[in-house]
Tab-separated table of C-alpha atoms in Angstrom:
chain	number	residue	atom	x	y	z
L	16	UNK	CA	-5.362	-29.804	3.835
L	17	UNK	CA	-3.534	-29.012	7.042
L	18	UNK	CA	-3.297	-30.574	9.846
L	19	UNK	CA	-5.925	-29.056	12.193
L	20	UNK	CA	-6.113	-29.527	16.532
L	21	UNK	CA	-8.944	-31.704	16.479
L	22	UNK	CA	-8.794	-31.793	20.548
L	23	UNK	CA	-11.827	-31.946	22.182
L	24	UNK	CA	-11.095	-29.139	24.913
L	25	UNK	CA	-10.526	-25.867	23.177
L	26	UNK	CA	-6.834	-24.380	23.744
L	27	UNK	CA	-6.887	-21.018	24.021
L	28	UNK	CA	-3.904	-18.459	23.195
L	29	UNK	CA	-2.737	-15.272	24.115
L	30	UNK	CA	-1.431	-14.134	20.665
L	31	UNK	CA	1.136	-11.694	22.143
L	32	UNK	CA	2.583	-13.901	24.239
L	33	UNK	CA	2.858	-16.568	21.150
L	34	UNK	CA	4.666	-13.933	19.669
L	35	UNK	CA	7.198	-12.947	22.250
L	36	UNK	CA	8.159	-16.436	22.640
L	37	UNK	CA	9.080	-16.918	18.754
L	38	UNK	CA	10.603	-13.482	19.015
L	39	UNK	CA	13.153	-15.410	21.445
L	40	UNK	CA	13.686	-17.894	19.352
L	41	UNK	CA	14.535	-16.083	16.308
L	42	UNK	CA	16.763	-14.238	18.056
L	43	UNK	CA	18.252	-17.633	19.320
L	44	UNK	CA	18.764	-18.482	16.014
L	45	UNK	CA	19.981	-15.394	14.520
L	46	UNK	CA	22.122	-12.978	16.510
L	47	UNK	CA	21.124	-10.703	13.219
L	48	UNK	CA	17.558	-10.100	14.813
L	49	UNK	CA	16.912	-7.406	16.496
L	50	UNK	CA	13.950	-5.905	18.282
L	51	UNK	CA	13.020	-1.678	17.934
L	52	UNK	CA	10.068	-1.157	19.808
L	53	UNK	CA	7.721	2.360	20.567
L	54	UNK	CA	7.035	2.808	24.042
L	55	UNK	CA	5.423	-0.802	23.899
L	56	UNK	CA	8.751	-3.048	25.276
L	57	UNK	CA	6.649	-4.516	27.775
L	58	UNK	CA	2.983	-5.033	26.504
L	59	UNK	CA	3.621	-5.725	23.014
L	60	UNK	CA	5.655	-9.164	22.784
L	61	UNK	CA	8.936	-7.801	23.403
L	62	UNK	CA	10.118	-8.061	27.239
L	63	UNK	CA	11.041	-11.632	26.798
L	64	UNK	CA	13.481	-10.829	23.789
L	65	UNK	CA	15.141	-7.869	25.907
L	66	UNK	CA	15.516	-9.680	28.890
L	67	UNK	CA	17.475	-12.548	26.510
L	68	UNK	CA	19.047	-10.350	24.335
L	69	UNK	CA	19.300	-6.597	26.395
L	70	UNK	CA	22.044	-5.358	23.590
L	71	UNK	CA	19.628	-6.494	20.651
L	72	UNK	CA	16.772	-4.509	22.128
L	73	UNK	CA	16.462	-0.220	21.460
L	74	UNK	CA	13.159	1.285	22.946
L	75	UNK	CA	12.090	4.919	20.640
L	76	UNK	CA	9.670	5.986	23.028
L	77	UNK	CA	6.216	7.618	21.076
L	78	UNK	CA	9.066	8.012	17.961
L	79	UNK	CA	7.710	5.973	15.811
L	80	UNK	CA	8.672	7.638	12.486
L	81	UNK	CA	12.559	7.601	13.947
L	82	UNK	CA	12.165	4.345	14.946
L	83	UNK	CA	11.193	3.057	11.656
L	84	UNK	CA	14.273	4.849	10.101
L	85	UNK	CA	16.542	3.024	12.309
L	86	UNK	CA	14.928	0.070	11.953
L	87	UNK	CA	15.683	0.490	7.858
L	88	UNK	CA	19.177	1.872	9.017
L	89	UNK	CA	19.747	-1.644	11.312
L	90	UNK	CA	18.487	-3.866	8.234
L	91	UNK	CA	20.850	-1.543	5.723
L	92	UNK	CA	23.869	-2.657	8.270
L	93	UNK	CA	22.901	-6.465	8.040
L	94	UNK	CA	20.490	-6.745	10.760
L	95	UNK	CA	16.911	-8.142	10.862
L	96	UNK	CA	15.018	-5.794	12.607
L	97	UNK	CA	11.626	-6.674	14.165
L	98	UNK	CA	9.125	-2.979	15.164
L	99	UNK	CA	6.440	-2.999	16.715
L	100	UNK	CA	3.382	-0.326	18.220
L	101	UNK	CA	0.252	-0.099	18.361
L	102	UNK	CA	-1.227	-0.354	15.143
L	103	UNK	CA	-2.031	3.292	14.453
L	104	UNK	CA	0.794	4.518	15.602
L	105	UNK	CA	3.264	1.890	12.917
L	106	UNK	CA	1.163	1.786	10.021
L	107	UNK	CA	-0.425	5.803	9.611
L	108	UNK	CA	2.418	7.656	11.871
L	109	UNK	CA	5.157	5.881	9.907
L	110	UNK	CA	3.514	5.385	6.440
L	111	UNK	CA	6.013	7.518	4.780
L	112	UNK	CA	9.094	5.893	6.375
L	113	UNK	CA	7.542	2.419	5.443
L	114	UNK	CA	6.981	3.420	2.196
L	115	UNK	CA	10.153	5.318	1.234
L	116	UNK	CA	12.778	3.755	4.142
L	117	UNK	CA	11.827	0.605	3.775
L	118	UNK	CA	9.719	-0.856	0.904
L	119	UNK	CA	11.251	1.381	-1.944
L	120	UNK	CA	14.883	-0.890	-0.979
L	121	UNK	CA	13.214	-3.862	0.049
L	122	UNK	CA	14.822	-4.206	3.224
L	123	UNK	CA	14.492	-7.054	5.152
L	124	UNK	CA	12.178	-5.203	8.124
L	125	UNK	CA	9.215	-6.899	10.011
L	126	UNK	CA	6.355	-4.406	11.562
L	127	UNK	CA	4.281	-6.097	14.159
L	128	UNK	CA	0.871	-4.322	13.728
L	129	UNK	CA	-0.456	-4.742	17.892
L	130	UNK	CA	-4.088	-5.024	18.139
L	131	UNK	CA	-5.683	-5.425	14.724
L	132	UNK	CA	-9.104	-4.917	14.447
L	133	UNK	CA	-11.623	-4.714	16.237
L	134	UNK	CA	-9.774	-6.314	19.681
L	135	UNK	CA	-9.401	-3.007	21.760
L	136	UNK	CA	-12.699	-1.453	20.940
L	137	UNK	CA	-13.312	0.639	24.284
L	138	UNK	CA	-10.539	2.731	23.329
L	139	UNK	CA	-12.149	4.375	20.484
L	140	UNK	CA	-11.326	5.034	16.844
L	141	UNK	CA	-8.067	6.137	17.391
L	142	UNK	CA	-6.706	3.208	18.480
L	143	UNK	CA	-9.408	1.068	16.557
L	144	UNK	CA	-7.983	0.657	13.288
L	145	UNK	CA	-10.086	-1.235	11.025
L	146	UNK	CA	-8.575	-0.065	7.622
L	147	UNK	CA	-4.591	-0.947	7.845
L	148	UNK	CA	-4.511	-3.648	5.700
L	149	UNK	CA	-6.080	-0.972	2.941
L	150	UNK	CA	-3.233	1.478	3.067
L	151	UNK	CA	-1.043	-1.420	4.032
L	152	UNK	CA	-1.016	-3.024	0.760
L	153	UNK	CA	-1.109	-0.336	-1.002
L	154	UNK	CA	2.621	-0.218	-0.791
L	155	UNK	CA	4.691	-2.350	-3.478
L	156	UNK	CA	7.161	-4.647	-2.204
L	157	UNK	CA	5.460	-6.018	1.246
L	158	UNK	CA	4.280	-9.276	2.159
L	159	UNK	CA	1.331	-9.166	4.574
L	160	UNK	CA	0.292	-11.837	7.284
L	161	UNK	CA	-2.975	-12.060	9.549
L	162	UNK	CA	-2.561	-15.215	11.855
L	163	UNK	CA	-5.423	-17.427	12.947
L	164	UNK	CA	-3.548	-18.880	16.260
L	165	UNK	CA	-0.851	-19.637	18.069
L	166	UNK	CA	0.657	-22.149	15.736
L	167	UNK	CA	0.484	-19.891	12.905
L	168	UNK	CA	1.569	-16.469	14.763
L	169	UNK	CA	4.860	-18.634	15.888
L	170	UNK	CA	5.307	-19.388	12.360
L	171	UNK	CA	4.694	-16.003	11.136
L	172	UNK	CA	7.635	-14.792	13.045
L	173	UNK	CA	9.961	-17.528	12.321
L	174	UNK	CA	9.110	-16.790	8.723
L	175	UNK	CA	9.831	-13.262	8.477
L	176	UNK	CA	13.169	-13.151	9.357
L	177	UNK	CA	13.140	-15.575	6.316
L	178	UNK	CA	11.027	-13.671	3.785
L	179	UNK	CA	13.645	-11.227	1.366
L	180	UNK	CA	11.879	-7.690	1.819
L	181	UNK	CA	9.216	-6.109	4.147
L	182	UNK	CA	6.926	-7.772	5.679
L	183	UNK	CA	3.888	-6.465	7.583
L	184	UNK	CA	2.415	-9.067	10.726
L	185	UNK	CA	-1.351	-8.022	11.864
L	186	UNK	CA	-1.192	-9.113	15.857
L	187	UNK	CA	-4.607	-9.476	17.528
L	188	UNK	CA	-5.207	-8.531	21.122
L	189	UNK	CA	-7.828	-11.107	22.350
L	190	UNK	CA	-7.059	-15.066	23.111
L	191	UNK	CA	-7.646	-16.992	20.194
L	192	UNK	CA	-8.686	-20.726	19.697
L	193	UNK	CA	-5.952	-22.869	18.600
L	194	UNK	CA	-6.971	-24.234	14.645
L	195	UNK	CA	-3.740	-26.190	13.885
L	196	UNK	CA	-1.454	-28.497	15.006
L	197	UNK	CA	2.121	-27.323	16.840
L	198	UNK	CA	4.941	-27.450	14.107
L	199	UNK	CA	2.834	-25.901	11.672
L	200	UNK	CA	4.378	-24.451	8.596
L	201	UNK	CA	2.968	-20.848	7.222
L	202	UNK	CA	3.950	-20.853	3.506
L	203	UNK	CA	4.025	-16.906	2.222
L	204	UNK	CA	1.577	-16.615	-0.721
L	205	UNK	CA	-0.763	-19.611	-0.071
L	206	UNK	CA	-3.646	-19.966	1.614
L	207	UNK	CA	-5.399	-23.468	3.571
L	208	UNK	CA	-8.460	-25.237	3.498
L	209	UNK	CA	-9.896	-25.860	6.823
L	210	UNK	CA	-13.107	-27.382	6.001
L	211	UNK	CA	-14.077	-28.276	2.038
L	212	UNK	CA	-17.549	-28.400	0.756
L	213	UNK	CA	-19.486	-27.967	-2.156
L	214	UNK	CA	-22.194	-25.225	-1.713
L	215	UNK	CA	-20.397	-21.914	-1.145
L	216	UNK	CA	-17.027	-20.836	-0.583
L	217	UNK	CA	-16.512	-18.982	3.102
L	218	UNK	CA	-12.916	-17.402	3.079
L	219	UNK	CA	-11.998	-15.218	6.512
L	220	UNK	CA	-8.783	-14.253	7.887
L	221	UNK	CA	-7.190	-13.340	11.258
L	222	UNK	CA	-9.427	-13.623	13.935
L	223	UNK	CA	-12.661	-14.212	11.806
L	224	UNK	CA	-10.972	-17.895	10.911
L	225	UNK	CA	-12.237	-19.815	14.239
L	226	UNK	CA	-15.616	-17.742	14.384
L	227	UNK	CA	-16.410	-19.020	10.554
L	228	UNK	CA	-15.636	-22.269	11.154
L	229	UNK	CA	-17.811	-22.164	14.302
L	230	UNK	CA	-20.515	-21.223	11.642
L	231	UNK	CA	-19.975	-23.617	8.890
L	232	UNK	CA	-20.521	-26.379	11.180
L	233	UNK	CA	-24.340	-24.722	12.169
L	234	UNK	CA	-24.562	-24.538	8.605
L	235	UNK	CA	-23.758	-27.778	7.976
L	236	UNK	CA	-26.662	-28.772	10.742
L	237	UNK	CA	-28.907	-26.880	8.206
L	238	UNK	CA	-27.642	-29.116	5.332
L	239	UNK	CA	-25.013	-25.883	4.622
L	240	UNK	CA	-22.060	-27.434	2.995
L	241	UNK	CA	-19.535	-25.052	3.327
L	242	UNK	CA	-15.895	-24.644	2.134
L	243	UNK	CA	-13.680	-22.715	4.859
L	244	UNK	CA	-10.312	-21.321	4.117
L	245	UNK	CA	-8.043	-19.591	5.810
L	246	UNK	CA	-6.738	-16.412	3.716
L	247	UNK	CA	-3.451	-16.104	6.253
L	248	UNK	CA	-1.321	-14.367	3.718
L	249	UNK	CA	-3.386	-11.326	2.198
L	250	UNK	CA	-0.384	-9.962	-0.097
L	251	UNK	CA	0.100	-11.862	-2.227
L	252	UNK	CA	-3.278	-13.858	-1.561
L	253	UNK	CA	-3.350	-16.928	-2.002
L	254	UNK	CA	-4.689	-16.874	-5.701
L	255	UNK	CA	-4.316	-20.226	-6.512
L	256	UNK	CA	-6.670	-22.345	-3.982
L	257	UNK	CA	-9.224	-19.544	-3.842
L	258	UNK	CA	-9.454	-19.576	-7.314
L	259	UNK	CA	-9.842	-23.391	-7.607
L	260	UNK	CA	-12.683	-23.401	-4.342
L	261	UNK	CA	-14.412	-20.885	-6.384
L	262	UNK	CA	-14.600	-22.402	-9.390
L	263	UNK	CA	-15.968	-25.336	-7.787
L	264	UNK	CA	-18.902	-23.938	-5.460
L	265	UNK	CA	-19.412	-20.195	-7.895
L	266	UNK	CA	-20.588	-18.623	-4.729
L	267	UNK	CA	-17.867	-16.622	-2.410
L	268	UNK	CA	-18.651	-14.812	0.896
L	269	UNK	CA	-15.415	-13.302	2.551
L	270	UNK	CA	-15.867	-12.712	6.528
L	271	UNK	CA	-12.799	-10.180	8.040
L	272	UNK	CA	-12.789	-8.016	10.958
L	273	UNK	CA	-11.687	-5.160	9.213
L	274	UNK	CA	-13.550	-2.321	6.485
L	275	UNK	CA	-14.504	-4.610	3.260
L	276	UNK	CA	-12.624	-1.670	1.542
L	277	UNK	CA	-9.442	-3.013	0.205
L	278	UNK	CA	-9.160	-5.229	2.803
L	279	UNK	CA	-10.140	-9.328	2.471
L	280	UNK	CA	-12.865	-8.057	0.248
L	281	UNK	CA	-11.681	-5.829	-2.035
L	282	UNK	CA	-8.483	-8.535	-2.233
L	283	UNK	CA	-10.684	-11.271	-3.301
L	284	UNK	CA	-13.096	-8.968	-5.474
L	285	UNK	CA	-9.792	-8.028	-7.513
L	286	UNK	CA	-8.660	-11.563	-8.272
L	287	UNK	CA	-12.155	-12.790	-9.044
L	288	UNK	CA	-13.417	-9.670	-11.257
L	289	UNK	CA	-10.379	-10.865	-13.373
L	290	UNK	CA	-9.972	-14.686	-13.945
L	291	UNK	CA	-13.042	-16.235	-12.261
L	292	UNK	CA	-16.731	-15.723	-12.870
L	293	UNK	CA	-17.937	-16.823	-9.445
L	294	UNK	CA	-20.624	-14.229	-7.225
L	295	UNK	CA	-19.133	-12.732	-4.388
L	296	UNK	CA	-20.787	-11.011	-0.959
L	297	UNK	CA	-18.607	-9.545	1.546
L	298	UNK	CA	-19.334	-9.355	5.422
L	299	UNK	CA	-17.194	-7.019	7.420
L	300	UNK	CA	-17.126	-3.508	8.519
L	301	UNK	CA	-18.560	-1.202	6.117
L	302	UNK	CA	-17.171	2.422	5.294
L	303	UNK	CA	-16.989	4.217	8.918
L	304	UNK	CA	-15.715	4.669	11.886
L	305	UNK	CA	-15.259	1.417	14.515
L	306	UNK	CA	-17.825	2.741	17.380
L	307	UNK	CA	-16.869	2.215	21.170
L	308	UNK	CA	-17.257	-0.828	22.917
L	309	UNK	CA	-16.048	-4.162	24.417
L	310	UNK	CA	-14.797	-6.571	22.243
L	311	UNK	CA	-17.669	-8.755	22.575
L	312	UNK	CA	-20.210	-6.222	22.231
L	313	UNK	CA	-18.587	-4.695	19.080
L	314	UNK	CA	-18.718	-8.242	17.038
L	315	UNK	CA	-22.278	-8.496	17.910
L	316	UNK	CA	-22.932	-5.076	16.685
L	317	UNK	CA	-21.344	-5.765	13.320
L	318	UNK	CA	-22.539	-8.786	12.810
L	319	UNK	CA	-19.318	-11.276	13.553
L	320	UNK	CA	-20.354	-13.374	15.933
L	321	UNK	CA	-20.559	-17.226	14.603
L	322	UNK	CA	-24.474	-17.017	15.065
L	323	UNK	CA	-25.062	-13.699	12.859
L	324	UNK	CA	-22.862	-14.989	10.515
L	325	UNK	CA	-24.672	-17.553	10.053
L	326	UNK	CA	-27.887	-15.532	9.839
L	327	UNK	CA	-25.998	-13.272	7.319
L	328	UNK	CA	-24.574	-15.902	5.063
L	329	UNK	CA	-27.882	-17.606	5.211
L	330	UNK	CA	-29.675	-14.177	4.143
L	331	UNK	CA	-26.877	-14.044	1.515
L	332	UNK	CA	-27.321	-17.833	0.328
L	333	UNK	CA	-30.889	-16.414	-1.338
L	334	UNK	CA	-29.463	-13.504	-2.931
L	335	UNK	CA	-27.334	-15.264	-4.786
């Protein structure tokens, strides 16, 4: 297991600004990275880097099909380009230039996917988007990553300009609890266990990771022993240590903010349909449209908040 911020008093982190200050530091250590970004150079991470690094930084404006050209065109040259936009905007608007720019030549580009999920709900579906990691990994060729907290969002970065191809970064908008230590380590293609157990298996990822561990410790108060892990890396998933908590426990409920559609879900319901015979429930967003609302109000009207989670996985406990 990792090691986890057991601190008493909660530390809470502003994922973007996590992210901006690894974005300096990459950039520190690599005069290769670069930073595109689509009319988003000050809210989304990246003033820091162009303040540090003004010649390494190359704004596109509402472009964000060019700007995903040119950021294939700066990692053709030798560069390591990090994009980012809103999460519509660089995962649907530039679909075709990640797919056939970028992931067809494995080029060494990282997309920074701003405000995942459910985090900026009173703008409305269009901004909303709970089905990017779907089409997302649909492509071949690209890692994907869904941080937990600030320890693991730094890492994600630092890791990236590592990783040998594309590589796709989910960013959420809201403050999130810290989980781990500082210095952690993300490894690409694993996953951690946060809390082990021997009754069910609760895997979530992104920002569902500190709500269901919130809830496996009320379900432990109801004699709930639950196994929590932490699916950080959704492509490729951690196979390995899901498929050995599975075995163990034969029960699996997955818990993402995002459509259980080819997202956490679907991921998990492909690996287990195929080498494990463990039962599986999913909670997330079913197949619609995210509806308008605060942040706050939209996880209690889908059911994400740690207390109707636990209601849920309770409900699910008998179906099983």
């Amino acid at each position: 297991m990792q090691k986890l911020n057991n601190s008493a008093d909660k530390i809470y982190e502003d994922p973007r600004k996590v992210v901006a200050g690894a974005l300096v530091e990459a950039g520190e250590k690599d005069t290769d990275v670069v930073f595109v970004s689509c009319d988003s150079s000050l809210g989304a991470s990246g003033d820091p880097f162009r303040q540090e690094f003004p010649e390494r930084h190359f704004e596109f404006g509402i472009a964000e099909a060019g700007a995903m050209g040119q950021a294939a065109g700066l990692s053709i040259s030798g560069k390591i380009p990090f994009i980012t936009a809103y999460m519509p905007f660089i995962t649907y608007r530039c679909f075709e230039q990640i797919r056939d720019d970028v992931c067809k030549t494995k080029l060494n580009v990282n997309i920074l996917g701003n405000n995942c999920g459910l985090s900026v709900g009173t703008l409305g579906p269009t901004h909303v988007i709970i089905e990017d990691v779907t089409v997302m990994r649909s492509i071949p060729n690209i890692t994907i990553l869904a941080p937990a907290d600030g320890p693991q969002y730094h890492s994600a970065i630092l890791k990236a300009a590592e990783i040998d191809g594309p590589v796709f970064i989910r960013i959420h908008r809201q403050k999130t609890p810290r989980i781990y230590e500082e210095g952690y380590e993300m490894i690409s293609g694993k996953a951690d266990i946060l809390r082990t157990g021997k009754d069910m298996t609760l895997i979530a990822t992104s920002s569902m990771v500190s709500k269901t561990m919130e809830a496996a410790d009320m379900l432990a108060d109801r004699g709930i022993d639950a196994e929590v892990i932490n699916a950080f890396c959704l492509k490729p998933i951690g196979r390995e240590m899901i498929l050995d908590s599975a075995s163990k426990t034969k029960k699996v409920i997955t818990i993402e903010e995002h459509t259980t559609m080819g997202g956490l879900g679907g991921i998990v319901a492909e690996l287990l349909v195929k080498e494990c015979t463990a039962k599986l429930e999913m909670i997330g967003i079913e197949d619609q449209f995210a509806v308008v609302g605060t942040y706050e109000e939209l996880l209690d009207y889908y059911g994400l908040t740690p207390e109707k989670l636990v209601k849920r996985i309770e409900g699910l406990i008998n179906g099983f």
